[in-house]
Amino acid sequence: MKDHVQNRILEATGASRIVKTDRIQALWNNYGVLSRVHLDGSASPSVILKHIQIPNRSTHPRGFGGAVSRQRKIKSYEVETHWYLHQNKEIPEGSPTPRCIDAFDSGDELFILLEDLSNRGFTQDKHSATWTEMTRCLSWLAHFHGHFLQASADGLWPCGTYWHLDTRPEELDEIIGTRLHTFAGLLDARLSHCAFQTIVHGDAKLANFLFTEDSTSVAAVDFQYVGRGCGMKDVAYFVGSCLYDEQCQSQEAAILDFYFSELKQALAGTEVDFSKLEAEWRSLYPVAWADFQRFMMGWSPGHRKLHGYSRQMTDTAILTITEDLLDAAISAGSAAAQYIKANRFRHVAVASKGMASEASDMVTEIDIRAQEIVLDGLEPTFSRYGLGLLAEEGEQDTSRLNSHAFWTIDPLDGTQYFIEGKTGFATSIALVSQAGDSILSVAVDPVTETVYHAVKDGGFFINGQRHAVKSMPETPAQLTWFADRSLPKHPDYAHYQTQFDLHFIGGAVTNILQVIQTPRSCYFKLPKKTLGGCAIWDIAAVSLMLQECGGTAEFFDGSRLNLNREESIYFNDVGLMLISPDLTVKDILERI
């Protein structure tokens, strides 16, 4: 230990000399060392020194040793220092932690000098826990969460826990193509936007609790990932550090009942509506499990914590979230469709949006009011899940580019058909990820009141019944093209008439719904220079429905259908190809 560090310790503790220093353990990934410093002439016989050294290069045991990992670790020690110097002073009596004596830096080294909890009798660390020992830790968490409920997290992680999604992009990339990757943003957002927020420990595993010899009291250490969040994140992670698969299941009710009884006691005398808090947090317990499983699947896919109970909780969490969002979208879409149907034959004024494409240009008061109805129905989900918005009518903003997911709405697709008193129009709603993939979608036919919906990797449904793709006993040579009414103006229209059975039945939504239900059919848009034609809101919902039936939805050149391109909300420049499951892109290209 360098002289200036020794002198700083002596000055901070009032000791006359340092007797010896015992190494307790190395910090994670060789970022320093934790030591016990024995003193003479101090009120305390020993203190704990956390000596942090940021290596120029680090090798991660699981391969995540890049710049993201390095910056996360540096930030974690900055947060821990802030915690000990500030919020730790407010710690409630029921949740003891080590008192911070001093914190200082020297070049690229950081030192945190802490009270040695062994001097207060906290000498026992545990590798397994009895029920009594678990309840001591749950009580610690409950009083901790209760004390910091709705508190500011200034200087801490904006979202606590070491596995927080925004800080783990490398691990997320490892699970691309899985359901957890699809729903990762929604799981994280549901936890981050819950009504009752507290400060979470962030690494509340059993190893970070110290017990007295008789296990009647417990204290917590290691606050690198402390920050704002839902208390269930700490509880779920703690339970997973103590129990195996079957135990998690069998003891779940008792664990939650005990925790909430302690939390209620911790909040006694406050104005908190405890019944609402408990209802919300209990519902988020599976979501917290799923959030951690998302990290573990990317970080260590064979880990023992990825057991049956964890998978069950993840399934429950995803189902709960999708049902919540689908219920909102179906209700909103149906309400808008009812309004459209009620005004179907009323004379309405038609306005222009200044678009070159006639289909994109028309707008009526029905479009505008229907969109208002949809937005009213979806309103609670924006704050609950931190969602952006892209709607056809009105000014466009960039929230779709800056949110983990966004609703996109076409309140009345096929306005031309509506104005003419024909069928072929629909209300369309989809939830799209920032990466440009539809997560779930709803379309409603106002005339027949048919409701279509789909969930990514969850199937396509018509009026709540899963749709089975039809096949024809004899495959006809003819291909059906559900085309836009602008097609006859195309210079190759005469050729297309010889190659396709052409149908002009409605807007993009209606056309693609027919592709889903008609063998050997297609809907496609050729690339063009003129701005207009299909936009994100036109195809976001129905493209997912088609894909869930095994059909193809991609850009005209065969590249991935990205529904969140930064350059434009329209697809005129790239064109679109949407074809039934029994056709290939080659089948279409050979005809055109």
XYZ file of C-alpha atoms in Angstrom, residues 160-430:
271
model
C -30.728 -0.091 -11.164
C -29.438 -3.710 -11.446
C -26.312 -4.951 -13.147
C -28.298 -6.648 -15.916
C -30.258 -3.566 -17.013
C -31.054 -3.813 -20.721
C -29.460 -0.534 -21.815
C -26.125 -1.568 -20.304
C -26.102 -5.083 -21.805
C -26.252 -4.735 -25.619
C -23.634 -7.464 -26.156
C -25.613 -10.041 -24.210
C -28.808 -8.998 -26.003
C -27.175 -9.598 -29.374
C -26.494 -13.175 -28.306
C -30.226 -13.985 -28.199
C -31.356 -12.438 -31.497
C -34.193 -14.483 -32.937
C -35.633 -15.564 -29.576
C -38.920 -14.501 -27.957
C -36.968 -12.863 -25.157
C -35.112 -10.728 -27.666
C -38.415 -9.675 -29.237
C -39.992 -8.718 -25.922
C -36.875 -7.510 -24.074
C -37.726 -3.833 -24.497
C -41.296 -4.262 -23.291
C -40.235 -6.266 -20.231
C -37.680 -3.636 -19.304
C -40.079 -0.765 -19.980
C -42.867 -2.289 -17.905
C -40.524 -2.455 -14.906
C -39.005 0.964 -15.538
C -42.383 2.678 -15.961
C -44.289 1.098 -13.100
C -46.133 3.618 -10.951
C -44.299 2.756 -7.735
C -40.543 3.175 -8.043
C -37.947 2.815 -5.346
C -34.188 2.473 -5.125
C -33.070 -1.101 -5.678
C -29.882 -2.657 -4.398
C -29.217 -3.983 -7.881
C -27.115 -7.024 -6.932
C -29.078 -8.453 -4.025
C -27.748 -11.996 -4.164
C -27.226 -14.045 -1.016
C -23.450 -13.554 -1.244
C -23.905 -9.810 -0.723
C -25.549 -10.235 2.689
C -23.639 -10.680 5.961
C -25.281 -12.322 8.979
C -24.632 -12.208 12.680
C -23.482 -15.518 14.128
C -26.997 -16.400 15.324
C -28.526 -15.241 11.983
C -30.916 -12.897 13.747
C -29.658 -9.828 11.863
C -28.334 -9.194 8.384
C -26.547 -6.358 6.599
C -25.957 -5.771 2.883
C -22.824 -4.798 0.984
C -21.748 -4.063 -2.622
C -23.733 -1.137 -4.042
C -22.243 -0.849 -7.522
C -25.584 -1.218 -9.288
C -27.898 0.622 -6.938
C -30.471 2.774 -8.697
C -34.095 3.460 -9.450
C -36.422 0.548 -10.154
C -39.205 -1.806 -9.161
C -38.554 -3.629 -5.893
C -39.452 -6.963 -7.509
C -36.156 -6.913 -9.380
C -34.271 -7.297 -6.099
C -36.693 -9.877 -4.747
C -36.698 -12.106 -7.820
C -32.915 -11.967 -8.133
C -32.433 -12.730 -4.439
C -34.780 -15.721 -4.578
C -32.940 -17.053 -7.624
C -29.649 -16.847 -5.732
C -31.027 -19.006 -2.892
C -33.374 -21.567 -4.376
C -33.489 -24.100 -7.158
C -36.277 -24.789 -9.641
C -38.876 -26.643 -7.578
C -38.167 -24.591 -4.449
C -38.859 -21.336 -6.305
C -42.243 -22.706 -7.288
C -43.232 -24.239 -3.963
C -42.136 -21.250 -1.861
C -43.273 -18.446 -4.166
C -46.480 -17.596 -2.288
C -44.791 -17.652 1.118
C -41.898 -15.499 -0.123
C -44.145 -12.818 -1.568
C -46.538 -12.855 1.362
C -43.680 -12.369 3.813
C -41.998 -9.639 1.756
C -45.204 -7.624 1.380
C -46.068 -7.983 5.055
C -42.655 -6.491 5.871
C -43.045 -3.777 3.238
C -46.423 -2.835 4.663
C -44.836 -2.499 8.077
C -42.036 -0.368 6.632
C -44.602 1.972 5.040
C -46.857 2.223 8.088
C -47.777 5.842 8.770
C -47.109 6.992 5.204
C -49.698 8.089 2.647
C -48.786 5.342 0.198
C -51.749 3.395 -1.180
C -50.310 0.053 -0.179
C -53.006 -2.046 -1.840
C -52.194 -0.487 -5.215
C -48.466 -0.863 -4.665
C -48.808 -4.520 -3.714
C -51.102 -5.300 -6.642
C -48.716 -3.687 -9.118
C -45.539 -5.227 -7.742
C -47.029 -8.727 -7.393
C -48.031 -8.577 -11.049
C -44.474 -7.562 -11.952
C -42.768 -10.434 -10.133
C -42.819 -12.646 -13.281
C -41.657 -9.676 -15.354
C -38.638 -9.231 -13.077
C -37.790 -12.911 -13.504
C -38.095 -12.638 -17.286
C -35.951 -9.505 -17.339
C -33.145 -11.344 -15.562
C -33.550 -14.450 -17.722
C -33.080 -12.249 -20.807
C -29.667 -11.286 -19.485
C -28.718 -14.799 -18.396
C -29.604 -16.329 -21.755
C -27.147 -13.999 -23.444
C -24.488 -14.093 -20.760
C -24.464 -17.791 -19.839
C -27.060 -19.860 -21.722
C -26.262 -23.040 -19.779
C -26.491 -21.487 -16.318
C -28.344 -23.364 -13.570
C -30.644 -20.375 -13.024
C -32.215 -20.931 -16.451
C -34.504 -23.626 -15.130
C -38.132 -24.574 -15.674
C -39.514 -22.106 -13.151
C -37.632 -19.242 -14.777
C -38.973 -20.213 -18.206
C -42.485 -20.502 -16.769
C -42.242 -17.016 -15.270
C -40.969 -15.639 -18.571
C -43.899 -17.175 -20.440
C -46.277 -15.678 -17.880
C -44.677 -12.241 -18.169
C -44.754 -12.166 -21.967
C -48.345 -13.430 -22.045
C -49.450 -10.804 -19.526
C -47.810 -7.980 -21.473
C -49.077 -9.087 -24.877
C -52.616 -9.558 -23.563
C -52.530 -6.091 -22.012
C -51.342 -4.450 -25.224
C -53.588 -6.521 -27.472
C -56.649 -5.790 -25.351
C -55.922 -2.082 -25.662
C -55.328 -2.268 -29.422
C -58.380 -4.445 -30.136
C -60.615 -2.248 -28.013
C -59.273 0.946 -29.612
C -59.441 -0.445 -33.139
C -62.967 -1.786 -32.649
C -64.190 1.529 -31.243
C -62.761 3.384 -34.245
C -64.255 0.827 -36.634
C -67.695 1.247 -35.067
C -67.456 5.008 -35.561
C -66.390 4.537 -39.186
C -69.248 2.125 -39.848
C -71.791 4.476 -38.264
C -70.650 7.247 -40.615
C -70.132 5.088 -43.658
C -72.726 6.660 -45.924
C -72.614 10.207 -44.573
C -71.353 12.890 -46.934
C -67.908 14.038 -45.841
C -65.577 16.703 -47.119
C -62.344 15.432 -48.676
C -59.091 17.298 -48.096
C -55.655 16.968 -49.650
C -52.396 16.280 -47.782
C -50.302 17.374 -50.745
C -49.068 13.900 -51.694
C -48.392 12.803 -55.275
C -50.114 9.483 -54.658
C -53.916 9.836 -54.699
C -54.344 7.067 -52.128
C -51.918 8.771 -49.738
C -53.302 12.235 -50.395
C -56.942 11.901 -49.351
C -58.089 12.649 -45.812
C -61.535 13.166 -44.285
C -62.912 14.152 -40.925
C -63.664 10.448 -40.429
C -59.961 9.580 -40.706
C -59.088 12.251 -38.161
C -61.800 11.373 -35.640
C -61.110 7.637 -35.964
C -57.459 8.293 -35.148
C -58.464 10.287 -32.073
C -60.573 7.328 -30.909
C -57.655 4.926 -31.371
C -55.272 7.210 -29.491
C -57.737 7.578 -26.626
C -57.891 3.803 -26.316
C -54.130 3.346 -26.451
C -53.340 6.282 -24.160
C -52.622 4.283 -20.954
C -50.088 2.086 -22.751
C -47.826 4.977 -23.733
C -46.811 5.746 -20.156
C -47.052 2.132 -18.958
C -44.563 0.909 -21.551
C -42.686 4.050 -22.607
C -43.907 3.893 -26.223
C -43.510 6.247 -29.143
C -46.077 7.000 -31.855
C -46.338 7.174 -35.621
C -49.874 7.929 -36.809
C -50.956 8.735 -40.360
C -52.937 11.869 -39.650
C -51.247 14.943 -38.210
C -47.655 16.012 -37.753
C -44.943 13.356 -37.605
C -42.242 13.421 -34.949
C -39.143 11.316 -34.218
C -40.485 9.408 -31.221
C -40.458 6.204 -33.269
C -36.688 6.518 -33.646
C -36.018 7.306 -29.995
C -38.308 4.759 -28.301
C -37.749 1.045 -27.757
C -41.097 0.498 -29.522
C -43.885 2.597 -31.017
C -47.524 2.328 -31.986
C -48.216 2.990 -35.640
C -51.810 3.715 -36.637
C -53.726 3.904 -39.879
C -57.207 4.868 -38.686
C -58.836 4.408 -42.091
C -56.772 2.542 -44.654
C -58.528 2.648 -48.026
C -60.060 6.106 -47.685
C -60.880 6.164 -51.419
C -63.088 3.105 -51.054
C -64.802 4.599 -48.002
C -65.559 7.846 -49.836
C -67.037 5.918 -52.741
C -69.300 3.906 -50.444
C -67.550 0.629 -51.225
C -65.935 -1.991 -48.992
C -62.149 -2.434 -48.818
C -61.223 -0.122 -45.942
C -59.973 -1.011 -42.460
C -58.477 0.284 -39.233
C -54.902 -0.859 -38.627
C -52.748 -0.734 -35.463
C -49.297 -2.236 -34.880
